[in-house]
């Protein structure tokens, strides 16, 4: 049996009539692969994609042949995916098979350790024919300039629970012209952010040895569909997922709205837009057909306008800061004892803090739970809902000690 490493591996294969048949599904061909380098307690992603047949995945106990889990569909596509955490003592294999008897064709199998990040962000940049060479360079340099600034990581990205994001860079124009020119990249330091900026320059700017890959017509719906699929096959699990589309033109309202709804249904949290220029019709198109979902701060998706390409970098910075500002989270500090005075019940005071102020009223439920100390023996059980008004970041809770 061929081995595939589950650390970070991609394998291209062919399901064909000469392959073995699925022992639990007559008439369906199979390719089995031993999963190597698994670590108990880690989370792994398995994905298969084919343009030629409806693919299905089965996670197998290699020693017994038992099918542990299976998935034959992902988001109404011909792809399939699974996530799992291996258990010590089990040897695992992954089986690629077809959803219908007799199907064959090429496929790509991915096996990755999943890395948790605060945000998966896909940047979609319009390079259609209406974008001149100078305007193209201003867009690319605008994004590179923002990621080159250490403050983007130090003041924004680092403030999340994980302190890291994953981002990719996609160019788009016509319905059949999209390219992920910079693949999913983890940004977990200012240096990593600056390296991402440099990769953008070296890939896309002629002065750094890069080039503009194409131009063409304008199809934002195809760009969103293309980007949506890329979230499926990466090795990250974001607490949130976002798409940012920038451009200077519109496309089919119905097709774009459908692409938006599909992306949101597939787990994308928000699609925001940047309109370059002063066209009210393009802004209305973005507002009504393209954007959707909710940002981390609870505000709805938005459109920002850059009145010119020269203003683009300033707007990009503002938009990225809004998108990258992480989810606010609650933390509870160690208890501070309140000294027992005569006639008063001894208490412990806990401070509950919100990581950053919100513009909206925020609530959180606080409840005691048994540990080494037991309710009824050591303390009085307590539960309360704390309400943080806009701008508030700290509340205290007291628990009576027995």
mmCIF file of C-alpha atoms in Angstrom, residues 56-210:
data_model
loop_
_atom_site.group_PDB
_atom_site.id
_atom_site.type_symbol
_atom_site.label_atom_id
_atom_site.label_comp_id
_atom_site.label_asym_id
_atom_site.label_seq_id
_atom_site.Cartn_x
_atom_site.Cartn_y
_atom_site.Cartn_z
ATOM 1 C CA UNK A 56 -15.578 9.997 -1.765
ATOM 2 C CA UNK A 57 -13.226 9.531 1.210
ATOM 3 C CA UNK A 58 -13.122 6.777 3.808
ATOM 4 C CA UNK A 59 -10.893 6.701 6.885
ATOM 5 C CA UNK A 60 -9.918 3.079 7.471
ATOM 6 C CA UNK A 61 -8.488 1.023 10.335
ATOM 7 C CA UNK A 62 -5.675 -0.494 8.305
ATOM 8 C CA UNK A 63 -5.412 -3.594 10.497
ATOM 9 C CA UNK A 64 -9.100 -4.551 10.541
ATOM 10 C CA UNK A 65 -10.411 -2.899 7.361
ATOM 11 C CA UNK A 66 -13.138 -1.171 9.388
ATOM 12 C CA UNK A 67 -14.463 2.078 7.908
ATOM 13 C CA UNK A 68 -14.124 4.546 10.779
ATOM 14 C CA UNK A 69 -15.641 7.600 9.065
ATOM 15 C CA UNK A 70 -16.537 8.598 5.537
ATOM 16 C CA UNK A 71 -17.522 11.656 3.540
ATOM 17 C CA UNK A 72 -18.831 11.650 -0.012
ATOM 18 C CA UNK A 73 -19.643 15.291 -0.500
ATOM 19 C CA UNK A 74 -18.360 18.771 0.269
ATOM 20 C CA UNK A 75 -20.551 21.813 -0.328
ATOM 21 C CA UNK A 76 -22.391 20.275 -3.304
ATOM 22 C CA UNK A 77 -19.141 19.672 -5.190
ATOM 23 C CA UNK A 78 -17.354 16.561 -6.433
ATOM 24 C CA UNK A 79 -14.872 16.967 -3.578
ATOM 25 C CA UNK A 80 -14.878 15.285 -0.176
ATOM 26 C CA UNK A 81 -13.134 16.124 3.074
ATOM 27 C CA UNK A 82 -12.702 14.858 6.624
ATOM 28 C CA UNK A 83 -11.010 15.981 9.789
ATOM 29 C CA UNK A 84 -9.993 13.583 12.531
ATOM 30 C CA UNK A 85 -7.803 13.137 15.595
ATOM 31 C CA UNK A 86 -5.845 9.851 15.641
ATOM 32 C CA UNK A 87 -5.964 7.539 18.638
ATOM 33 C CA UNK A 88 -2.863 5.738 19.877
ATOM 34 C CA UNK A 89 -2.720 2.080 18.888
ATOM 35 C CA UNK A 90 -4.646 2.383 15.609
ATOM 36 C CA UNK A 91 -2.959 2.261 12.208
ATOM 37 C CA UNK A 92 -4.877 4.466 9.790
ATOM 38 C CA UNK A 93 -5.355 4.419 6.038
ATOM 39 C CA UNK A 94 -7.327 6.702 3.746
ATOM 40 C CA UNK A 95 -9.408 5.314 0.889
ATOM 41 C CA UNK A 96 -10.253 7.284 -2.240
ATOM 42 C CA UNK A 97 -13.313 5.936 -3.995
ATOM 43 C CA UNK A 98 -16.198 7.079 -6.197
ATOM 44 C CA UNK A 99 -19.684 8.047 -5.181
ATOM 45 C CA UNK A 100 -21.294 6.114 -8.017
ATOM 46 C CA UNK A 101 -20.384 2.680 -9.351
ATOM 47 C CA UNK A 102 -17.964 2.599 -12.285
ATOM 48 C CA UNK A 103 -16.665 6.169 -12.021
ATOM 49 C CA UNK A 104 -12.989 6.755 -12.822
ATOM 50 C CA UNK A 105 -10.587 9.650 -13.342
ATOM 51 C CA UNK A 106 -7.794 11.798 -11.951
ATOM 52 C CA UNK A 107 -7.855 13.168 -8.414
ATOM 53 C CA UNK A 108 -5.744 15.111 -5.924
ATOM 54 C CA UNK A 109 -5.475 13.808 -2.352
ATOM 55 C CA UNK A 110 -4.366 16.123 0.452
ATOM 56 C CA UNK A 111 -3.282 15.148 3.971
ATOM 57 C CA UNK A 112 -2.357 17.961 6.346
ATOM 58 C CA UNK A 113 -1.970 18.665 10.015
ATOM 59 C CA UNK A 114 -4.467 21.419 10.774
ATOM 60 C CA UNK A 115 -3.145 24.628 12.277
ATOM 61 C CA UNK A 116 -5.599 26.838 14.140
ATOM 62 C CA UNK A 117 -5.492 30.555 13.293
ATOM 63 C CA UNK A 118 -7.659 33.514 14.216
ATOM 64 C CA UNK A 119 -8.617 34.227 10.610
ATOM 65 C CA UNK A 120 -8.354 32.734 7.139
ATOM 66 C CA UNK A 121 -8.377 35.682 4.725
ATOM 67 C CA UNK A 122 -8.510 35.442 0.932
ATOM 68 C CA UNK A 123 -7.587 38.635 -0.942
ATOM 69 C CA UNK A 124 -9.131 38.867 -4.440
ATOM 70 C CA UNK A 125 -7.605 41.533 -6.697
ATOM 71 C CA UNK A 126 -9.170 42.652 -9.985
ATOM 72 C CA UNK A 127 -6.706 42.678 -12.906
ATOM 73 C CA UNK A 128 -9.269 42.931 -15.723
ATOM 74 C CA UNK A 129 -8.655 44.973 -18.871
ATOM 75 C CA UNK A 130 -9.970 48.203 -17.324
ATOM 76 C CA UNK A 131 -7.003 48.164 -14.922
ATOM 77 C CA UNK A 132 -4.022 49.848 -16.582
ATOM 78 C CA UNK A 133 -0.431 48.780 -15.979
ATOM 79 C CA UNK A 134 0.121 51.720 -13.648
ATOM 80 C CA UNK A 135 -3.105 51.019 -11.761
ATOM 81 C CA UNK A 136 -2.160 47.345 -11.503
ATOM 82 C CA UNK A 137 1.164 48.257 -9.890
ATOM 83 C CA UNK A 138 -0.514 50.630 -7.451
ATOM 84 C CA UNK A 139 -2.843 47.841 -6.294
ATOM 85 C CA UNK A 140 -0.040 45.326 -5.804
ATOM 86 C CA UNK A 141 2.251 47.839 -4.122
ATOM 87 C CA UNK A 142 -0.638 48.961 -1.905
ATOM 88 C CA UNK A 143 -1.160 45.491 -0.458
ATOM 89 C CA UNK A 144 2.584 44.874 -0.128
ATOM 90 C CA UNK A 145 3.058 48.172 1.685
ATOM 91 C CA UNK A 146 0.394 47.356 4.258
ATOM 92 C CA UNK A 147 1.786 43.903 5.057
ATOM 93 C CA UNK A 148 5.295 45.369 5.164
ATOM 94 C CA UNK A 149 4.355 47.535 8.154
ATOM 95 C CA UNK A 150 5.275 45.760 11.445
ATOM 96 C CA UNK A 151 2.343 47.510 13.133
ATOM 97 C CA UNK A 152 -0.124 45.342 11.207
ATOM 98 C CA UNK A 153 1.096 42.309 13.115
ATOM 99 C CA UNK A 154 2.180 43.919 16.380
ATOM 100 C CA UNK A 155 -0.943 46.028 16.944
ATOM 101 C CA UNK A 156 -3.616 43.923 15.252
ATOM 102 C CA UNK A 157 -2.888 40.307 14.313
ATOM 103 C CA UNK A 158 -0.971 39.495 17.503
ATOM 104 C CA UNK A 159 -3.948 40.476 19.641
ATOM 105 C CA UNK A 160 -5.993 37.420 18.685
ATOM 106 C CA UNK A 161 -6.371 34.248 20.732
ATOM 107 C CA UNK A 162 -3.902 32.477 18.450
ATOM 108 C CA UNK A 163 -1.875 35.531 17.462
ATOM 109 C CA UNK A 164 -1.711 34.386 13.830
ATOM 110 C CA UNK A 165 -3.706 34.374 10.607
ATOM 111 C CA UNK A 166 -3.557 32.615 7.229
ATOM 112 C CA UNK A 167 -3.835 34.663 4.045
ATOM 113 C CA UNK A 168 -3.614 34.079 0.297
ATOM 114 C CA UNK A 169 -3.510 36.367 -2.733
ATOM 115 C CA UNK A 170 -5.720 35.743 -5.770
ATOM 116 C CA UNK A 171 -5.816 37.652 -9.059
ATOM 117 C CA UNK A 172 -8.999 37.543 -11.151
ATOM 118 C CA UNK A 173 -10.629 38.883 -14.295
ATOM 119 C CA UNK A 174 -12.801 36.824 -16.687
ATOM 120 C CA UNK A 175 -14.906 33.811 -15.746
ATOM 121 C CA UNK A 176 -12.054 31.437 -16.632
ATOM 122 C CA UNK A 177 -9.181 33.575 -15.372
ATOM 123 C CA UNK A 178 -8.294 33.310 -11.716
ATOM 124 C CA UNK A 179 -4.946 32.477 -10.167
ATOM 125 C CA UNK A 180 -3.803 31.931 -6.586
ATOM 126 C CA UNK A 181 -0.500 33.709 -7.121
ATOM 127 C CA UNK A 182 0.563 33.518 -3.460
ATOM 128 C CA UNK A 183 -0.715 30.454 -1.630
ATOM 129 C CA UNK A 184 -1.978 30.219 1.923
ATOM 130 C CA UNK A 185 0.651 31.716 4.202
ATOM 131 C CA UNK A 186 0.734 31.739 7.989
ATOM 132 C CA UNK A 187 1.487 35.158 9.449
ATOM 133 C CA UNK A 188 2.590 34.702 13.039
ATOM 134 C CA UNK A 189 5.143 37.511 13.355
ATOM 135 C CA UNK A 190 6.020 40.876 11.881
ATOM 136 C CA UNK A 191 8.790 39.151 9.941
ATOM 137 C CA UNK A 192 6.323 36.668 8.426
ATOM 138 C CA UNK A 193 4.055 39.551 7.403
ATOM 139 C CA UNK A 194 6.968 41.325 5.722
ATOM 140 C CA UNK A 195 7.990 38.141 3.935
ATOM 141 C CA UNK A 196 4.448 37.802 2.607
ATOM 142 C CA UNK A 197 4.721 41.378 1.289
ATOM 143 C CA UNK A 198 8.017 40.576 -0.396
ATOM 144 C CA UNK A 199 6.584 37.427 -1.993
ATOM 145 C CA UNK A 200 3.767 39.541 -3.458
ATOM 146 C CA UNK A 201 6.328 41.937 -4.962
ATOM 147 C CA UNK A 202 8.608 39.231 -6.341
ATOM 148 C CA UNK A 203 5.695 37.356 -7.880
ATOM 149 C CA UNK A 204 3.781 40.243 -9.423
ATOM 150 C CA UNK A 205 5.976 43.332 -9.953
ATOM 151 C CA UNK A 206 8.361 43.546 -12.910
ATOM 152 C CA UNK A 207 10.957 45.528 -10.966
ATOM 153 C CA UNK A 208 11.296 42.537 -8.626
ATOM 154 C CA UNK A 209 11.292 39.909 -11.377
ATOM 155 C CA UNK A 210 7.544 39.221 -11.324
#
